Coordinates of C-alpha atoms and ligand atoms in Angstrom, one line a residue:
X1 CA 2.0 -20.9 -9.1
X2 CA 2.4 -17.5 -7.4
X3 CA 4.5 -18.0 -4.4
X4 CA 6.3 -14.9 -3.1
X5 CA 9.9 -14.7 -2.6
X6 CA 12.9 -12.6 -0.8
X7 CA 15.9 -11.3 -3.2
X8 CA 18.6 -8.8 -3.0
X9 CA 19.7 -7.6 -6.4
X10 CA 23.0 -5.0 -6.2
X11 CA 25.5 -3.9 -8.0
X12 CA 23.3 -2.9 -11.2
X13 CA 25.2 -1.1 -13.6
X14 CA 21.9 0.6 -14.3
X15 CA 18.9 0.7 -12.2
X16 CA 16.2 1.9 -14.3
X17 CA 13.1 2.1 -12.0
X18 CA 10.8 4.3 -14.2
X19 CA 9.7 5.7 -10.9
X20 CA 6.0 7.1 -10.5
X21 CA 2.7 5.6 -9.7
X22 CA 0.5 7.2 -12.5
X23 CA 0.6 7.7 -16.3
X24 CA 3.6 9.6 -18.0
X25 CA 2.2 12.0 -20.4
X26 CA 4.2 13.6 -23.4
X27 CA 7.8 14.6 -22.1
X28 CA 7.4 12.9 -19.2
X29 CA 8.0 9.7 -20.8
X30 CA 11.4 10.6 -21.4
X31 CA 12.9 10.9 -17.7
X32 CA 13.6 6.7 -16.5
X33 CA 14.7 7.8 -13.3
X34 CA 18.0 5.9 -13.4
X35 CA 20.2 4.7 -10.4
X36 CA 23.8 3.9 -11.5
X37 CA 25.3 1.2 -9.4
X38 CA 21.9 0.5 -7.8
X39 CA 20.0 -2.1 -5.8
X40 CA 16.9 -3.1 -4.9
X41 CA 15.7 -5.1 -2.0
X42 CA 12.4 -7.3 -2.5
X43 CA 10.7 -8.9 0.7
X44 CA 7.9 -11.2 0.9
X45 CA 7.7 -10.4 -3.1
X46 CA 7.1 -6.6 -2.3
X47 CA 10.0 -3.4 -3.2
X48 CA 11.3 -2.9 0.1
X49 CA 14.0 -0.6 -0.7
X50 CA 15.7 0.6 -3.8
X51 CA 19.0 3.0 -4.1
X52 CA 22.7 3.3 -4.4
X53 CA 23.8 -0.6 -3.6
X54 CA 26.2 1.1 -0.9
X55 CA 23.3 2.9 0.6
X56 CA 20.6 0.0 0.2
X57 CA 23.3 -2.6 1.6
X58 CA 24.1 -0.2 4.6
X59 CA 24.3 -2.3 7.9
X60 CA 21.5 -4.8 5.9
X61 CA 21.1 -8.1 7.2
X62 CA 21.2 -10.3 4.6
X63 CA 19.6 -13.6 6.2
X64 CA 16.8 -15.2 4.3
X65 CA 17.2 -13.6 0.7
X66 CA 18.9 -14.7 -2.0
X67 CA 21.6 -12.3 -3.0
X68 CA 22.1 -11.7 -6.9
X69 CA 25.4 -9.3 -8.3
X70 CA 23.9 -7.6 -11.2
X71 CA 27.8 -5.7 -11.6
X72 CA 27.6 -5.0 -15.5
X73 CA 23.5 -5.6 -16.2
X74 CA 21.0 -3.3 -16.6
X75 CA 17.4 -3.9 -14.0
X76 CA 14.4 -2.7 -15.6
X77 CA 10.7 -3.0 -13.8
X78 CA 9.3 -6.6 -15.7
X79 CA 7.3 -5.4 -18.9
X80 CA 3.6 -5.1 -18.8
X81 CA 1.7 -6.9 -22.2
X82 CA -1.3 -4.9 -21.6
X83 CA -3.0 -6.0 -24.7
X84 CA -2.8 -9.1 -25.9
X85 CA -5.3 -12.3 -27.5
X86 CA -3.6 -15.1 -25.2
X87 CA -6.2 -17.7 -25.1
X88 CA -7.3 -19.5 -28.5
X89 CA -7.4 -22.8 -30.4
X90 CA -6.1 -23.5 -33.3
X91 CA -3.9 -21.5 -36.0
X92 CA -4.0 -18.9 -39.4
X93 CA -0.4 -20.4 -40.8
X94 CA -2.2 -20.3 -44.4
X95 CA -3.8 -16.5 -44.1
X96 CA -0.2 -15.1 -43.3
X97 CA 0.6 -16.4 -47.1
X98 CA -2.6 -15.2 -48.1
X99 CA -1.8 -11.8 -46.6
X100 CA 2.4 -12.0 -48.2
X101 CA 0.8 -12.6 -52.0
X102 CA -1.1 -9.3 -51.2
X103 CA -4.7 -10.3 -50.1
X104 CA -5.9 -7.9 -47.5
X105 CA -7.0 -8.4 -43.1
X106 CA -10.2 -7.5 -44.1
X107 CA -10.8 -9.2 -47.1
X108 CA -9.9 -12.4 -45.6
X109 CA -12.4 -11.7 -42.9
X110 CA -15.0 -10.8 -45.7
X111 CA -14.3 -14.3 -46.8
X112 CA -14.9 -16.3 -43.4
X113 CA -11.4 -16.7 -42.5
X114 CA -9.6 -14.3 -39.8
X115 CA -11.5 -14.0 -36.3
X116 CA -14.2 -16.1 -37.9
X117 CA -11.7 -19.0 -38.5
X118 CA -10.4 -18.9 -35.1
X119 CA -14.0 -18.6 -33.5
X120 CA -14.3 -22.1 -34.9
X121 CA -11.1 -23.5 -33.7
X122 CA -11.7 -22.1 -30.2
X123 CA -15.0 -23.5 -30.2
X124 CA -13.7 -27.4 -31.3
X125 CA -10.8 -26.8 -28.5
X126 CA -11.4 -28.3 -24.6
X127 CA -10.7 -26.3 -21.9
X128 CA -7.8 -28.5 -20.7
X129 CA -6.2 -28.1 -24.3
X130 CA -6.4 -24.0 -24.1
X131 CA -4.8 -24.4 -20.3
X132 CA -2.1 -26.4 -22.3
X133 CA -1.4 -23.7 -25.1
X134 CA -2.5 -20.8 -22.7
X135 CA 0.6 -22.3 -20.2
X136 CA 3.1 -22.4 -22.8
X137 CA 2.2 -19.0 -24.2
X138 CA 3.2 -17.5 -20.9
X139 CA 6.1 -19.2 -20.3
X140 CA 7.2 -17.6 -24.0
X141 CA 5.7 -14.4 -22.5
X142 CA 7.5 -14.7 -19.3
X143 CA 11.5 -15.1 -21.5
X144 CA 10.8 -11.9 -22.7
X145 CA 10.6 -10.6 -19.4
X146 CA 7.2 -9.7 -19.0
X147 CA 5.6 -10.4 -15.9
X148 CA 2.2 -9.1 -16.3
X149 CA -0.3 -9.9 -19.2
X150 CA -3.9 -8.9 -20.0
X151 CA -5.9 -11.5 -21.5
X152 CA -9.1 -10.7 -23.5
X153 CA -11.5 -12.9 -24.8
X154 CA -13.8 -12.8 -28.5
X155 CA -13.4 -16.4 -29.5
X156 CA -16.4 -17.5 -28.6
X157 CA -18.9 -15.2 -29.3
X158 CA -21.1 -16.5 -27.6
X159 CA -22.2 -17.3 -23.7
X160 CA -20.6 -20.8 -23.4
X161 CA -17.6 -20.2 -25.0
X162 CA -16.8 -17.1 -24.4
X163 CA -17.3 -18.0 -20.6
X164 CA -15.1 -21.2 -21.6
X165 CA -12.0 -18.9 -22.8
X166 CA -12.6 -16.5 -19.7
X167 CA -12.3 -19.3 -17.2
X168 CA -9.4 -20.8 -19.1
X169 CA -7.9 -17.1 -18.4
X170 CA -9.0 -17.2 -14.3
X171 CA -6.9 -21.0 -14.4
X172 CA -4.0 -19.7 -16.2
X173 CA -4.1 -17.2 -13.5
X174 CA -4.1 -18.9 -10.4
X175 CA -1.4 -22.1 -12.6
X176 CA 1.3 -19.7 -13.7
X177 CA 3.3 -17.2 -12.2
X178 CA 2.9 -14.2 -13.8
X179 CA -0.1 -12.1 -13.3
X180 CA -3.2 -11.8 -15.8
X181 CA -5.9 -9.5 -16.0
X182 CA -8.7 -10.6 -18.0
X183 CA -11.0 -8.4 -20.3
X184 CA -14.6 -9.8 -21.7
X185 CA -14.4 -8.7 -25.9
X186 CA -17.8 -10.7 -26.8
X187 CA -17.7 -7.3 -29.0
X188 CA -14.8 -8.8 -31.2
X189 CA -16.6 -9.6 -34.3
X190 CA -20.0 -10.5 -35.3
X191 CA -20.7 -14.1 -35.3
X192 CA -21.8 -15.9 -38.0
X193 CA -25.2 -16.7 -36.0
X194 CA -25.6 -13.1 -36.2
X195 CA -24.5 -12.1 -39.9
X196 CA -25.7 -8.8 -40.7
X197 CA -27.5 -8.3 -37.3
X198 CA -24.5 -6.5 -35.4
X199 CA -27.2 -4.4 -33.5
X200 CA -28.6 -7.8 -32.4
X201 CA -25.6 -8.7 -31.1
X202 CA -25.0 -5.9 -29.5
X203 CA -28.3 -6.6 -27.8
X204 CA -27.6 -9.7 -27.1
X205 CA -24.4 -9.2 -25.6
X206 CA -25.7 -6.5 -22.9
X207 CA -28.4 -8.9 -22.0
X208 CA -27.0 -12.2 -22.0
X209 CA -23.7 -12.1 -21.6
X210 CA -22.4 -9.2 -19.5
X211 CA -24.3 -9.6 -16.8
X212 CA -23.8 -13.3 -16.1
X213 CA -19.6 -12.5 -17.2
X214 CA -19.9 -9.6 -14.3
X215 CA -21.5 -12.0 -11.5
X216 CA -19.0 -14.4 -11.8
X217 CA -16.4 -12.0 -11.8
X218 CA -14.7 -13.0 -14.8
X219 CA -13.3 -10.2 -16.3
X220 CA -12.4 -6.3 -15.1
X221 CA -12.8 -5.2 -18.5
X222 CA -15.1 -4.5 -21.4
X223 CA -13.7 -4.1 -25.0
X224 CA -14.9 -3.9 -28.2
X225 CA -13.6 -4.0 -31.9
X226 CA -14.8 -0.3 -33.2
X227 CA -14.5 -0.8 -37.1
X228 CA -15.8 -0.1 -40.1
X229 CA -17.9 -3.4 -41.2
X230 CA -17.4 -4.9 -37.8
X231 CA -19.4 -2.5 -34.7
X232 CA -20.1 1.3 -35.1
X233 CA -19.5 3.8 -33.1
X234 CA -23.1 4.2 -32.0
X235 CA -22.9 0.2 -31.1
X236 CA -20.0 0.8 -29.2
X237 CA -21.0 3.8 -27.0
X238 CA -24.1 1.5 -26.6
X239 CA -22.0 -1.5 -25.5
X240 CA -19.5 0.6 -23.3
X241 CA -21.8 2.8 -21.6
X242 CA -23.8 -0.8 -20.4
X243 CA -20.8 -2.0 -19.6
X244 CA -19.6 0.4 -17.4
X245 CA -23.4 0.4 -15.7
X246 CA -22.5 -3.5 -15.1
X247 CA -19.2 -2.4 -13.1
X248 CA -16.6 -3.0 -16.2
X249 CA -14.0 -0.9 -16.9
X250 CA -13.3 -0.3 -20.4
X251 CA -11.1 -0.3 -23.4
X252 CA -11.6 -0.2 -27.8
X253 CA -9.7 -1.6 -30.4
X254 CA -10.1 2.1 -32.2
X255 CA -9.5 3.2 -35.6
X256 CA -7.3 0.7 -36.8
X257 CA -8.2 -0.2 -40.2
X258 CA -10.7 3.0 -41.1
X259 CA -11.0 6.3 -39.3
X260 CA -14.4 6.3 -37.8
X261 CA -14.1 8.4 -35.1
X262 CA -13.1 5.6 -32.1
X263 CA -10.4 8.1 -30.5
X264 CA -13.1 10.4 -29.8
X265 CA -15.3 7.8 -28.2
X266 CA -12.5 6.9 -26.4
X267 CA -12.3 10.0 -25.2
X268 CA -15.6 10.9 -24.6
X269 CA -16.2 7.8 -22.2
X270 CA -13.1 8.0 -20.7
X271 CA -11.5 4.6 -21.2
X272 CA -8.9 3.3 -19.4
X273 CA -6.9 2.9 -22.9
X274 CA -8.0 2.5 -26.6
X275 CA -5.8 0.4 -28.5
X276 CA -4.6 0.6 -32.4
X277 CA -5.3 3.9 -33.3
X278 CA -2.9 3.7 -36.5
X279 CA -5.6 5.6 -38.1
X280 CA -6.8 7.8 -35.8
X281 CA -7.7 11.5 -36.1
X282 CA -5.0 14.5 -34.4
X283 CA -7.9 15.8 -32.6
X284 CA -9.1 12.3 -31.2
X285 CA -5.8 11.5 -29.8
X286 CA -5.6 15.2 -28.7
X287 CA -8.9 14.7 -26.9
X288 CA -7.7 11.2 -25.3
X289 CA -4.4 13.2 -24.0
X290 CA -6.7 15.9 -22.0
X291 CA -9.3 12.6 -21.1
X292 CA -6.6 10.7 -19.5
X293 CA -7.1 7.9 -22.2
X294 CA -4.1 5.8 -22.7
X295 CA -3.4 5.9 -26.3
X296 CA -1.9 1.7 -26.9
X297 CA 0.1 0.8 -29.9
X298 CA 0.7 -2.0 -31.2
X299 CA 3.4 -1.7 -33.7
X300 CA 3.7 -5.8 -33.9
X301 CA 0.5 -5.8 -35.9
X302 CA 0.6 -2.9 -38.3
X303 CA 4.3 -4.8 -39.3
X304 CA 3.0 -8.0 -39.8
X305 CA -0.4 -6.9 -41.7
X306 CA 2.2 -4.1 -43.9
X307 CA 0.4 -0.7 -42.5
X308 CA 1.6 2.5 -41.7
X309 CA 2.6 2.9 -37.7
X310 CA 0.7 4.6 -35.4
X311 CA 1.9 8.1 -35.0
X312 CA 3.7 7.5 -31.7
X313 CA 5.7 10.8 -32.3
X314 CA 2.8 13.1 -32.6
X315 CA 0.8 12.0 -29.6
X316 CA 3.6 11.8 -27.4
X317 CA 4.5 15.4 -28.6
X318 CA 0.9 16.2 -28.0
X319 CA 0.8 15.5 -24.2
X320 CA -0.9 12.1 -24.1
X321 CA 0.3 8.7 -22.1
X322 CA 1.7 6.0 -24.8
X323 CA 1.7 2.4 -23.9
X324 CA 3.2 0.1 -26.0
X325 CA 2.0 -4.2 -26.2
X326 CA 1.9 -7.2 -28.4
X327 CA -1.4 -7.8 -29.5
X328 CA -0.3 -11.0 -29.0
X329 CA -3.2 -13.0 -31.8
X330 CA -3.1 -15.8 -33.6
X331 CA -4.1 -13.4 -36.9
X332 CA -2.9 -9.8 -37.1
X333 CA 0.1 -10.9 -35.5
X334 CA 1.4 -13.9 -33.8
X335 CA 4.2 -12.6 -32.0
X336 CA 5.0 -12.5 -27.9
X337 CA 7.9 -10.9 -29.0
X338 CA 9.0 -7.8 -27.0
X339 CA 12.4 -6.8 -28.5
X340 CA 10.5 -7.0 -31.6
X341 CA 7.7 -4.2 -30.5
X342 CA 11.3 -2.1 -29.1
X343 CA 12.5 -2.3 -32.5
X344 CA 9.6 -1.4 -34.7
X345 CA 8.7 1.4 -31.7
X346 CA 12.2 3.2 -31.8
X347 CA 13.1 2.7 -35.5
X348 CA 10.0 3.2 -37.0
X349 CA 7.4 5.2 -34.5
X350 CA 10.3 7.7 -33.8
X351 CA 10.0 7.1 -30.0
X352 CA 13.1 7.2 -28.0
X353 CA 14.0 4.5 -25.9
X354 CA 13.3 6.1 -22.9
X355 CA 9.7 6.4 -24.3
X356 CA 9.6 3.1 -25.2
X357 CA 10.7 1.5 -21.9
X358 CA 8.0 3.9 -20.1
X359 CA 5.7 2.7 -22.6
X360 CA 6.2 -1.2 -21.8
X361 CA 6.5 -0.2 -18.2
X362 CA 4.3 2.3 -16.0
X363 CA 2.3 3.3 -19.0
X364 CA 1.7 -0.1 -19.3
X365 CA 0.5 -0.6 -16.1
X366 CA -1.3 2.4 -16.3
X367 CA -3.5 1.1 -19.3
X368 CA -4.6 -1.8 -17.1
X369 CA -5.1 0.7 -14.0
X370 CA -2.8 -0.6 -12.0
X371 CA 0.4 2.2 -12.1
X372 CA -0.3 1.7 -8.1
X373 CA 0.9 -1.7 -7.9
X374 CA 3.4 -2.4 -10.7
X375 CA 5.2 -0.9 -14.0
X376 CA 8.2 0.6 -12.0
X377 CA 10.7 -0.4 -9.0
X378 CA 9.4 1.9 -6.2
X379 CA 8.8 0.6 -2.4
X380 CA 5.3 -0.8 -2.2
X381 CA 5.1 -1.8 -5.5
X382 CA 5.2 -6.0 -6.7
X383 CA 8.7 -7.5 -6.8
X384 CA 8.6 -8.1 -10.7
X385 CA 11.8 -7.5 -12.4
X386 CA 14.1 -8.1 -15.1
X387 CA 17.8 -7.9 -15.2
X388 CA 19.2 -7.7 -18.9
X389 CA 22.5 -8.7 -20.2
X390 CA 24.3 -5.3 -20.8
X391 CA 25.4 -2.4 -18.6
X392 CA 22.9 -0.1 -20.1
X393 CA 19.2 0.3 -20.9
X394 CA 20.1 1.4 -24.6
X395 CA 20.8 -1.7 -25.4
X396 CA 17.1 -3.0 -25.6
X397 CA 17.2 -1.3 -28.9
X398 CA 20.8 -1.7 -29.8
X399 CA 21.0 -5.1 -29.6
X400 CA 18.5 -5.5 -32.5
X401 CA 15.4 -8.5 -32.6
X402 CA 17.4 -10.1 -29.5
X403 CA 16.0 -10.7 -26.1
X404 CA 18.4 -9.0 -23.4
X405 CA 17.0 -10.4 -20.8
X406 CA 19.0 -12.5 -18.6
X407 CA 16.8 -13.3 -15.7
X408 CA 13.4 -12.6 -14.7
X409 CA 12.4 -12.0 -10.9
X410 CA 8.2 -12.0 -10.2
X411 CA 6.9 -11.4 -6.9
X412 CA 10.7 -11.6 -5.5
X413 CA 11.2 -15.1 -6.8
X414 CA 13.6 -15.9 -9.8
X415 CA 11.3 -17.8 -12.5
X416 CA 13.6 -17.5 -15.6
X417 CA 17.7 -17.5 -15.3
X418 CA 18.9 -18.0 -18.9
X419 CA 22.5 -18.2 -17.2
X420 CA 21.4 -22.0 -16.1
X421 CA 20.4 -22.3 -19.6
X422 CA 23.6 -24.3 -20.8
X423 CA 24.2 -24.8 -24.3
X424 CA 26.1 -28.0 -25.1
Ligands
NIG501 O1 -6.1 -6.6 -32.2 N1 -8.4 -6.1 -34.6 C1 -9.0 -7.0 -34.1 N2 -8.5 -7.9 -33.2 C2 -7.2 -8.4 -33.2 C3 -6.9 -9.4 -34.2 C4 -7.5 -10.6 -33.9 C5 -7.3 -11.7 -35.0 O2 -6.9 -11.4 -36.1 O3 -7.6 -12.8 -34.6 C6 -6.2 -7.3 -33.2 O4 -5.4 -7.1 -34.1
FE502 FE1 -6.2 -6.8 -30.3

């Protein structure tokens, strides 16, 4: 339930605010903007003020919020998943064996299992039963300290159920606390109804499906899975280019498996954020720099599926906006896990921490379009926070595979206080 709250949090050891309200390109990325011994005061769930605790506190009156000492924690803005596959029935337990004995993602697609296999279990599952599993995927979410989560669809593949899993996302919305923001990816895989007939499907998609997804308001985005044996990039420029005629704004899953060239459609169309990218071209991710395209990696996935990392290091060396998220899925990688992505970000993409918090901050928000309204403590913005454990922001990565996160503060309202959770 989103109620809003007022909270006083002082005495932080470390106030990293990440402060901006756009996209952090290339060196940019590096500067966290941190206030030692800060506060920050949240009204009516909104940043109200945010400073030196001595300066914030100055002839304050405290009536009506709760007052938190954060002396020895670190605050950090509450982290923004801004690509994940929340909503779905049923699970690939047996594929991830598959995958360990050395079969490959796409072979296992080839063979009906993967997105197809889930297609069928989110087909068989009620809506009440994905609010159930939606519900507790959040709450996991939520312990990691995120407070905002995109949601995309591509279960269904077709109208019913892909409206099914879309309204599932609109409930979880307005049920649990932390904020979603839904995107339509009919575009995920070709359905079985359509073997061989992508172009049909593409067709059908445009006609049938967006515009009926756009009246009812159901999603902000459009995405689409741009890969060799899935859609081209001529299907996608087609898809995205109707989409954005129908009022979506848009996003790929680009060049992750082959290079085909999805980095420089990304470009070219100006999406909000294409997402993957582990095989992408220098020149692409060049061009999506310049184009204002947040470049999204999602170094959960090429772990679990054994693939090189994206080349973090190069693009943010190259001037373009990094954001960093799950990919949350019950295939590629089943993992809510955010000191995981830290990890695999810092000790294998060669990002600093610095970039890494800015990636699962601002540059988060930013990929969702919304470095306006969240992704860093600044007056205006939502009241979503985290406070961690430790007296500085380098332990996110220090503290290897462990959650620092202590307590979790969304729209001025504590929702998460492992301090009340005892261990007898
Ligand atoms: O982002 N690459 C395509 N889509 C998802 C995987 C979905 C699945 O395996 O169910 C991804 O990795
Ligand atoms: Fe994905």
């Amino acid at each position: 339930m989103k109620t809003k709250g007022n909270i006083v949090l002082k005495n932080a050891s470390e106030l990293v605010t990440c402060s901006g309200f756009e996209k952090k390109h290339g060196k940019a990325m590096s500067d966290l903007h941190v206030i030692k011994d800060g506060a920050v005061v949240i009204k009516d769930g909104v940043i109200e003020k945010v400073g030196k605790t001595e300066d914030v506190l100055n002839g304050m009156d405290l009536t009506g919020y709760d007052v938190v000492d954060c002396s020895g924690k670190t605050i950090t803005p509450g982290f923004v998943d801004s690509h994940t596959h929340l909503v779905f029935g049923g699970y690939r337990d047996e594929e991830f064996s598959w995958r360990l004995r050395g079969d490959s993602y796409v072979s296992i697609m080839e063979r009906g299992g993967g997105i197809a296999k889930t297609v069928n279990g989110t087909r068989d599952a009620s809506f009440e039963e994905l609010v159930e599993l939606g519900m507790k995927r959040l709450n996991s979410m939520a312990r990691f300290g995120v407070t905002t989560v995109e949601s995309k669809s591509g279960y269904g593949l077709n109208l019913e159920h892909e409206l099914k899993q879309l309204e599932v996302t609109k409930m979880l919305n307005e049920k649990h606390s932390l904020d979603l923001v839904s995107t339509f990816m009919g575009a995920h895989d070709i359905p079985k109804e359509y073997k061989g007939r992508s172009g049909d499907y593409i067709d059908y998609i445009i006609e049938e499906m967006l515009p009926v997804v756009a009246e009812r308001k159901l999603a902000e985005y459009c995405d689409i899975f741009t890969e060799d044996k899935v859609f081209s990039i001529e299907e996608s420029r087609e898809l995205l280019k109707a989409a954005r005629e129908q009022g979506f704004k848009l996003k790929m899953h680009a060049d992750e498996i082959v290079r085909i060239g999805g980095a420089e459609l990304a470009a070219e169309l100006h999406c909000t954020s294409a997402d993957h990218l582990l095989q992408a071209s220098n020149e692409g991710l060049i061009k999506m720099g310049e184009a204002g395209t947040v470049c999204t990696l999602l170094p959960g996935t090429a772990f679990s599926l054994k693939a090189d990392f994206a080349r973090g290091r190069f693009m943010i060396d190259n001037n373009c906006a990094v954001a960093i998220a799950t990919d949350f899925n019950p295939g590629s990688c089943f993992t809510e896990s955010i000191p995981l992505v830290i990890s695999l970000a810092t000790l294998y993409m060669n990002m600093s921490i610095e970039e890494t918090i800015t990636a699962l901050t601002i540059n988060g928000a930013a990929a969702l379009d919304r470095a306006d309204q969240i992704g860093s403590i600044d007056v205006g913005k939502k009241g979503d926070v985290v406070v961690h454990e430790f007296p500085s922001y380098h332990f996110l990565t220090y503290h290897i595979g462990v959650s620092t996160v202590e307590k979790v503060i969304k729209d001025g309202r504590m929702i998460y206080d492992t301090t009340k959770n005892e261990v007898k």
